[in-house]
PDB file of C-alpha atoms in Angstrom:
ATOM      1  CA  MET A 152     196.653 236.247 302.015  1.00 50.00           C
ATOM      2  CA  GLU A 153     196.613 239.837 301.514  1.00 53.00           C
ATOM      3  CA  ARG A 154     195.250 242.582 304.938  1.00 64.00           C
ATOM      4  CA  THR A 155     192.485 245.081 303.838  1.00 79.00           C
ATOM      5  CA  GLU A 156     191.094 246.925 305.970  1.00 86.00           C
ATOM      6  CA  PRO A 157     187.684 247.109 306.081  1.00 91.00           C
ATOM      7  CA  LEU A 158     185.477 250.375 304.965  1.00 93.00           C
ATOM      8  CA  VAL A 159     183.218 251.649 307.275  1.00 94.00           C
ATOM      9  CA  VAL A 160     180.692 254.841 305.696  1.00 93.00           C
ATOM     10  CA  GLU A 161     177.437 256.090 306.356  1.00 91.00           C
ATOM     11  CA  THR A 162     175.140 256.103 303.105  1.00 90.00           C
ATOM     12  CA  ASP A 163     171.446 255.780 301.444  1.00 86.00           C
ATOM     13  CA  SER A 164     172.165 253.447 299.316  1.00 88.00           C
ATOM     14  CA  ILE A 165     173.949 249.968 300.146  1.00 92.00           C
ATOM     15  CA  GLU A 166     174.220 249.397 296.841  1.00 94.00           C
ATOM     16  CA  ASN A 167     176.103 252.380 295.825  1.00 94.00           C
ATOM     17  CA  ALA A 168     178.790 252.345 299.041  1.00 95.00           C
ATOM     18  CA  VAL A 169     179.170 248.843 297.156  1.00 97.00           C
ATOM     19  CA  LEU A 170     180.064 249.732 294.112  1.00 97.00           C
ATOM     20  CA  ASP A 171     182.166 252.437 295.129  1.00 96.00           C
ATOM     21  CA  ALA A 172     184.437 249.891 297.349  1.00 96.00           C
ATOM     22  CA  ALA A 173     184.102 247.722 294.237  1.00 97.00           C
ATOM     23  CA  ARG A 174     186.637 250.497 292.512  1.00 97.00           C
ATOM     24  CA  ASN A 175     188.892 251.399 295.792  1.00 95.00           C
ATOM     25  CA  TRP A 176     189.983 247.813 295.155  1.00 95.00           C
ATOM     26  CA  LYS A 177     189.764 247.216 291.828  1.00 96.00           C
ATOM     27  CA  ILE A 178     187.008 243.829 292.388  1.00 96.00           C
ATOM     28  CA  LEU A 179     183.818 243.138 291.412  1.00 97.00           C
ATOM     29  CA  PRO A 180     180.942 244.123 293.210  1.00 97.00           C
ATOM     30  CA  GLU A 181     179.668 240.748 293.766  1.00 96.00           C
ATOM     31  CA  ASP A 182     182.913 240.182 295.823  1.00 97.00           C
ATOM     32  CA  VAL A 183     182.490 242.608 298.333  1.00 97.00           C
ATOM     33  CA  GLN A 184     181.014 241.188 301.434  1.00 96.00           C
ATOM     34  CA  VAL A 185     178.972 243.791 304.010  1.00 96.00           C
ATOM     35  CA  ARG A 186     177.998 244.531 307.454  1.00 95.00           C
ATOM     36  CA  ILE A 187     175.420 246.508 308.605  1.00 93.00           C
ATOM     37  CA  LEU A 188     176.711 248.722 312.667  1.00 92.00           C
ATOM     38  CA  GLU A 189     173.609 250.545 312.743  1.00 88.00           C
ATOM     39  CA  GLU A 190     169.817 250.682 310.123  1.00 84.00           C
ATOM     40  CA  GLY A 191     169.463 254.298 308.889  1.00 67.00           C
ATOM     41  CA  LYS A 192     166.274 255.747 309.698  1.00 68.00           C
ATOM     42  CA  ARG A 193     163.708 257.516 307.908  1.00 63.00           C
ATOM     43  CA  PHE A 194     161.495 260.716 309.028  1.00 57.00           C
ATOM     44  CA  LEU A 195     158.969 262.444 306.308  1.00 55.00           C
ATOM     45  CA  GLY A 196     160.072 259.803 303.670  1.00 56.00           C
ATOM     46  CA  PHE A 197     163.899 261.106 303.944  1.00 58.00           C
ATOM     47  CA  PHE A 198     166.869 259.295 305.850  1.00 55.00           C
ATOM     48  CA  ALA A 199     166.453 260.570 309.214  1.00 59.00           C
ATOM     49  CA  ARG A 200     169.769 258.537 310.082  1.00 73.00           C
ATOM     50  CA  LYS A 201     172.026 257.106 307.764  1.00 85.00           C
ATOM     51  CA  THR A 202     172.787 253.791 307.209  1.00 89.00           C
ATOM     52  CA  ARG A 203     176.412 252.605 308.640  1.00 91.00           C
ATOM     53  CA  VAL A 204     177.781 249.641 307.117  1.00 94.00           C
ATOM     54  CA  GLU A 205     181.517 247.958 306.936  1.00 96.00           C
ATOM     55  CA  LEU A 206     182.544 246.799 303.859  1.00 97.00           C
ATOM     56  CA  PHE A 207     185.225 244.269 302.920  1.00 95.00           C
ATOM     57  CA  PRO A 208     186.902 242.131 300.342  1.00 96.00           C
ATOM     58  CA  SER A 209     185.312 238.207 300.633  1.00 93.00           C
ATOM     59  CA  GLY A 210     189.002 237.513 300.273  1.00 90.00           C
ATOM     60  CA  ASP A 211     192.554 237.471 299.498  1.00 90.00           C
ATOM     61  CA  LEU A 212     192.488 241.288 297.658  1.00 91.00           C
ATOM     62  CA  GLU A 213     195.245 240.437 295.092  1.00 90.00           C
ATOM     63  CA  ILE A 214     192.766 237.203 294.074  1.00 92.00           C
ATOM     64  CA  LEU A 215     189.513 238.968 293.829  1.00 94.00           C
ATOM     65  CA  LYS A 216     191.778 241.830 291.365  1.00 94.00           C
ATOM     66  CA  ALA A 217     193.329 239.060 288.855  1.00 94.00           C
ATOM     67  CA  LYS A 218     189.696 237.453 288.638  1.00 96.00           C
ATOM     68  CA  SER A 219     188.320 241.331 288.179  1.00 97.00           C
ATOM     69  CA  VAL A 220     190.718 241.696 284.997  1.00 96.00           C
ATOM     70  CA  LEU A 221     190.046 238.108 283.747  1.00 97.00           C
ATOM     71  CA  SER A 222     186.404 238.530 284.094  1.00 97.00           C
ATOM     72  CA  GLY A 223     186.407 241.697 281.485  1.00 96.00           C
ATOM     73  CA  ILE A 224     189.467 239.982 280.049  1.00 96.00           C
ATOM     74  CA  LEU A 225     187.453 237.097 279.280  1.00 97.00           C
ATOM     75  CA  GLN A 226     183.725 239.349 278.585  1.00 96.00           C
ATOM     76  CA  GLN A 227     186.018 241.259 275.665  1.00 95.00           C
ATOM     77  CA  MET A 228     186.428 238.221 274.429  1.00 94.00           C
ATOM     78  CA  GLY A 229     182.698 237.290 273.578  1.00 96.00           C
ATOM     79  CA  MET A 230     183.360 234.691 275.760  1.00 96.00           C
ATOM     80  CA  ASP A 231     179.645 232.693 277.895  1.00 97.00           C
ATOM     81  CA  VAL A 232     181.486 232.373 281.023  1.00 97.00           C
ATOM     82  CA  GLU A 233     181.681 232.969 284.673  1.00 96.00           C
ATOM     83  CA  VAL A 234     184.686 233.097 286.652  1.00 97.00           C
ATOM     84  CA  ARG A 235     184.722 231.252 290.459  1.00 95.00           C
ATOM     85  CA  MET A 236     186.580 231.701 293.452  1.00 92.00           C
ATOM     86  CA  GLY A 237     187.172 227.621 293.500  1.00 88.00           C
ATOM     87  CA  GLU A 238     189.043 225.863 296.443  1.00 84.00           C
ATOM     88  CA  GLU A 239     192.971 226.843 297.328  1.00 82.00           C
ATOM     89  CA  GLU A 240     192.283 229.330 296.104  1.00 84.00           C
ATOM     90  CA  VAL A 241     192.031 228.576 291.968  1.00 92.00           C
ATOM     91  CA  LEU A 242     189.393 230.472 289.756  1.00 96.00           C
ATOM     92  CA  ASN A 243     187.734 228.625 287.975  1.00 96.00           C
ATOM     93  CA  ILE A 244     186.126 229.031 284.836  1.00 97.00           C
ATOM     94  CA  THR A 245     182.693 227.897 284.106  1.00 95.00           C
ATOM     95  CA  GLY A 246     179.886 228.338 281.533  1.00 95.00           C
ATOM     96  CA  ALA A 247     179.372 227.226 277.765  1.00 96.00           C
ATOM     97  CA  ASP A 248     182.313 227.915 276.849  1.00 96.00           C
ATOM     98  CA  ALA A 249     184.745 227.170 278.461  1.00 95.00           C
ATOM     99  CA  GLY A 250     186.386 224.250 277.077  1.00 93.00           C
ATOM    100  CA  ILE A 251     187.143 227.504 274.297  1.00 95.00           C
ATOM    101  CA  VAL A 252     189.256 229.102 277.394  1.00 95.00           C
ATOM    102  CA  ILE A 253     191.445 225.974 277.878  1.00 95.00           C
ATOM    103  CA  GLY A 254     192.875 226.562 274.269  1.00 92.00           C
ATOM    104  CA  ARG A 255     193.935 223.840 272.867  1.00 88.00           C
ATOM    105  CA  TYR A 256     196.768 222.060 274.425  1.00 85.00           C
ATOM    106  CA  GLY A 257     195.841 224.492 277.406  1.00 90.00           C
ATOM    107  CA  GLU A 258     197.697 226.287 275.717  1.00 91.00           C
ATOM    108  CA  THR A 259     195.018 230.173 275.959  1.00 94.00           C
ATOM    109  CA  LEU A 260     194.826 228.604 279.770  1.00 94.00           C
ATOM    110  CA  LYS A 261     197.943 228.779 280.000  1.00 91.00           C
ATOM    111  CA  ALA A 262     198.799 232.221 278.882  1.00 92.00           C
ATOM    112  CA  LEU A 263     195.865 234.210 280.549  1.00 95.00           C
ATOM    113  CA  GLU A 264     196.325 232.775 284.065  1.00 93.00           C
ATOM    114  CA  TYR A 265     201.272 233.471 283.189  1.00 91.00           C
ATOM    115  CA  LEU A 266     199.183 237.155 281.737  1.00 92.00           C
ATOM    116  CA  LEU A 267     197.955 237.398 285.145  1.00 92.00           C
ATOM    117  CA  ASN A 268     201.717 236.643 286.867  1.00 90.00           C
ATOM    118  CA  LEU A 269     202.496 239.057 284.844  1.00 89.00           C
ATOM    119  CA  ILE A 270     199.808 242.087 286.195  1.00 89.00           C
ATOM    120  CA  TYR A 271     200.456 240.801 290.247  1.00 84.00           C
ATOM    121  CA  ARG A 272     203.666 239.217 290.494  1.00 77.00           C
ATOM    122  CA  GLU A 273     204.741 242.325 292.730  1.00 73.00           C
ATOM    123  CA  GLY A 274     201.818 241.604 295.246  1.00 63.00           C
ATOM    124  CA  ARG A 275     201.973 237.761 295.593  1.00 66.00           C
ATOM    125  CA  PRO A 276     205.271 236.645 294.798  1.00 58.00           C
ATOM    126  CA  SER A 277     205.214 233.585 296.370  1.00 65.00           C
ATOM    127  CA  ARG A 278     202.218 232.299 295.393  1.00 81.00           C
ATOM    128  CA  PRO A 279     201.308 231.555 292.104  1.00 85.00           C
ATOM    129  CA  ILE A 280     197.261 232.410 290.381  1.00 90.00           C
ATOM    130  CA  ARG A 281     195.654 229.415 289.117  1.00 91.00           C
ATOM    131  CA  LEU A 282     193.427 229.208 287.017  1.00 95.00           C
ATOM    132  CA  ASP A 283     191.161 226.210 285.771  1.00 95.00           C
ATOM    133  CA  SER A 284     188.223 225.975 284.077  1.00 95.00           C
ATOM    134  CA  ASP A 285     185.721 222.702 283.186  1.00 90.00           C
ATOM    135  CA  GLY A 286     187.206 220.959 285.646  1.00 91.00           C
ATOM    136  CA  TYR A 287     191.058 220.737 283.680  1.00 94.00           C
ATOM    137  CA  ARG A 288     193.976 220.863 286.165  1.00 91.00           C
ATOM    138  CA  GLU A 289     192.696 217.614 288.206  1.00 92.00           C
ATOM    139  CA  ARG A 290     192.990 216.247 283.916  1.00 94.00           C
ATOM    140  CA  ARG A 291     196.135 217.760 282.925  1.00 94.00           C
ATOM    141  CA  GLU A 292     197.177 216.370 286.757  1.00 95.00           C
ATOM    142  CA  GLU A 293     196.242 213.074 285.985  1.00 96.00           C
ATOM    143  CA  ASN A 294     197.705 213.188 282.350  1.00 96.00           C
ATOM    144  CA  LEU A 295     201.367 215.115 283.780  1.00 97.00           C
ATOM    145  CA  LYS A 296     201.792 212.343 286.447  1.00 97.00           C
ATOM    146  CA  ARG A 297     201.906 209.606 283.555  1.00 97.00           C
ATOM    147  CA  ILE A 298     204.472 211.395 281.322  1.00 97.00           C
ATOM    148  CA  ALA A 299     206.500 212.283 284.100  1.00 97.00           C
ATOM    149  CA  LEU A 300     206.131 208.399 284.941  1.00 97.00           C
ATOM    150  CA  ALA A 301     206.729 207.902 281.210  1.00 97.00           C
ATOM    151  CA  SER A 302     209.597 210.528 280.858  1.00 97.00           C
ATOM    152  CA  ALA A 303     211.766 208.620 284.383  1.00 96.00           C
ATOM    153  CA  ARG A 304     211.883 205.290 282.133  1.00 96.00           C
ATOM    154  CA  GLU A 305     212.901 206.923 279.390  1.00 96.00           C
ATOM    155  CA  ALA A 306     215.936 208.433 281.176  1.00 95.00           C
ATOM    156  CA  LEU A 307     216.748 205.045 282.702  1.00 95.00           C
ATOM    157  CA  ARG A 308     216.479 203.356 279.047  1.00 94.00           C
ATOM    158  CA  ARG A 309     218.873 205.719 277.761  1.00 93.00           C
ATOM    159  CA  ARG A 310     220.877 206.624 280.732  1.00 94.00           C
ATOM    160  CA  ARG A 311     220.757 210.062 279.799  1.00 94.00           C
ATOM    161  CA  PRO A 312     218.414 213.305 280.953  1.00 96.00           C
ATOM    162  CA  VAL A 313     215.593 213.798 279.219  1.00 97.00           C
ATOM    163  CA  THR A 314     214.196 217.143 279.143  1.00 97.00           C
ATOM    164  CA  MET A 315     210.388 218.760 279.954  1.00 97.00           C
ATOM    165  CA  GLU A 316     208.103 220.475 277.666  1.00 94.00           C
ATOM    166  CA  PRO A 317     208.427 223.823 278.729  1.00 93.00           C
ATOM    167  CA  MET A 318     205.456 223.979 282.099  1.00 91.00           C
ATOM    168  CA  THR A 319     203.773 226.953 284.345  1.00 89.00           C
ATOM    169  CA  SER A 320     204.828 226.425 287.845  1.00 88.00           C
ATOM    170  CA  TRP A 321     202.270 224.409 288.818  1.00 89.00           C
ATOM    171  CA  GLU A 322     202.760 221.931 285.986  1.00 93.00           C
ATOM    172  CA  ARG A 323     206.621 222.122 286.995  1.00 95.00           C
ATOM    173  CA  ARG A 324     205.531 220.486 290.865  1.00 94.00           C
ATOM    174  CA  VAL A 325     203.418 218.155 289.426  1.00 96.00           C
ATOM    175  CA  VAL A 326     206.283 216.158 288.095  1.00 97.00           C
ATOM    176  CA  HIS A 327     208.834 216.995 291.018  1.00 97.00           C
ATOM    177  CA  LEU A 328     206.106 215.189 293.513  1.00 97.00           C
ATOM    178  CA  ALA A 329     205.670 212.575 291.172  1.00 97.00           C
ATOM    179  CA  LEU A 330     208.529 211.244 291.078  1.00 97.00           C
ATOM    180  CA  LYS A 331     210.034 212.618 294.513  1.00 94.00           C
ATOM    181  CA  ASP A 332     210.743 208.834 295.520  1.00 94.00           C
ATOM    182  CA  HIS A 333     211.814 207.776 292.658  1.00 94.00           C
ATOM    183  CA  LEU A 334     214.093 205.799 293.757  1.00 92.00           C
ATOM    184  CA  GLU A 335     216.302 205.937 289.818  1.00 95.00           C
ATOM    185  CA  VAL A 336     215.721 209.540 288.735  1.00 96.00           C
ATOM    186  CA  ASP A 337     216.564 212.982 290.378  1.00 96.00           C
ATOM    187  CA  THR A 338     214.176 216.150 288.940  1.00 96.00           C
ATOM    188  CA  ARG A 339     215.930 219.982 288.815  1.00 96.00           C
ATOM    189  CA  SER A 340     213.877 222.700 287.147  1.00 96.00           C
ATOM    190  CA  VAL A 341     216.052 225.474 283.899  1.00 96.00           C
ATOM    191  CA  GLY A 342     215.700 227.905 282.968  1.00 95.00           C
ATOM    192  CA  ASP A 343     213.830 230.433 282.911  1.00 93.00           C
ATOM    193  CA  GLU A 344     209.706 231.869 282.166  1.00 86.00           C
ATOM    194  CA  PRO A 345     207.366 230.864 280.416  1.00 85.00           C
ATOM    195  CA  GLN A 346     210.651 228.559 278.972  1.00 92.00           C
ATOM    196  CA  ARG A 347     210.683 226.683 282.332  1.00 94.00           C
ATOM    197  CA  ARG A 348     211.023 223.386 282.358  1.00 96.00           C
ATOM    198  CA  VAL A 349     211.545 219.574 283.990  1.00 97.00           C
ATOM    199  CA  VAL A 350     215.264 217.688 283.556  1.00 97.00           C
ATOM    200  CA  ILE A 351     214.754 214.530 284.289  1.00 97.00           C
ATOM    201  CA  TRP A 352     217.933 212.063 285.270  1.00 93.00           C
ATOM    202  CA  PRO A 353     219.453 208.905 286.310  1.00 94.00           C
ATOM    203  CA  ARG A 354     220.228 209.078 289.693  1.00 87.00           C
ATOM    204  CA  SER A 355     223.514 207.100 288.779  1.00 69.00           C
ATOM    205  CA  GLY A 356     224.498 210.529 286.852  1.00 48.00           C
ATOM    206  CA  SER A 357     223.100 213.183 289.839  1.00 46.00           C
ATOM    207  CA  ARG A 358     222.812 213.626 293.350  1.00 45.00           C
ATOM    208  CA  GLN A 359     221.273 216.911 292.998  1.00 45.00           C
ATOM    209  CA  LYS A 360     217.900 217.173 295.682  1.00 46.00           C
ATOM    210  CA  ASN A 361     213.934 217.443 293.523  1.00 47.00           C
ATOM    211  CA  ARG A 362     213.729 221.127 293.263  1.00 48.00           C
ATOM    212  CA  LEU A 363     209.260 222.294 294.390  1.00 48.00           C
ATOM    213  CA  ASN A 364     209.972 225.676 291.335  1.00 53.00           C
TER     214      ASN A 364
END
């Protein structure tokens, strides 16, 4: 998680302080947390002493920046959805149009995920930003496991490598893990993003170890 120094400010308005912090960090105001250090005091209707507060992001700053950008993109698309932080820092899209955001075969969701990772890859080189919409990831994971096993059977039947469709890093990892204990096939990721894909081949043809990337 990216470490961000909290902001300590004295203010007449906590709401304005939150808005300023959100602009400074390029995140949504809802993702700014506040801790009151010292209550302000009023005298004759005016603040004799301002409120002293500490402000800090509610999570990983790069993820929260991506959440803000994604929310803006979806708003511009006219989607009736909300973006929330899910488990394992997955940005989860919910709402009436969540299914539309997924797109045909998940292509719209993948495109959004790819775009965000292009923008923020320098801040998170080893941890890609992941998106979900209306429980799509769970359904996709189960489907990928079935496809991986079917592709392994095909590789054994044909006695030649089987190349799968281009996948995101998360999808490739699901395939690698689904077959990592398979006794008769090996897997490897090949190619460059966004066309990187998994190749499965009979173990008799190669002794390469699974590569989870």
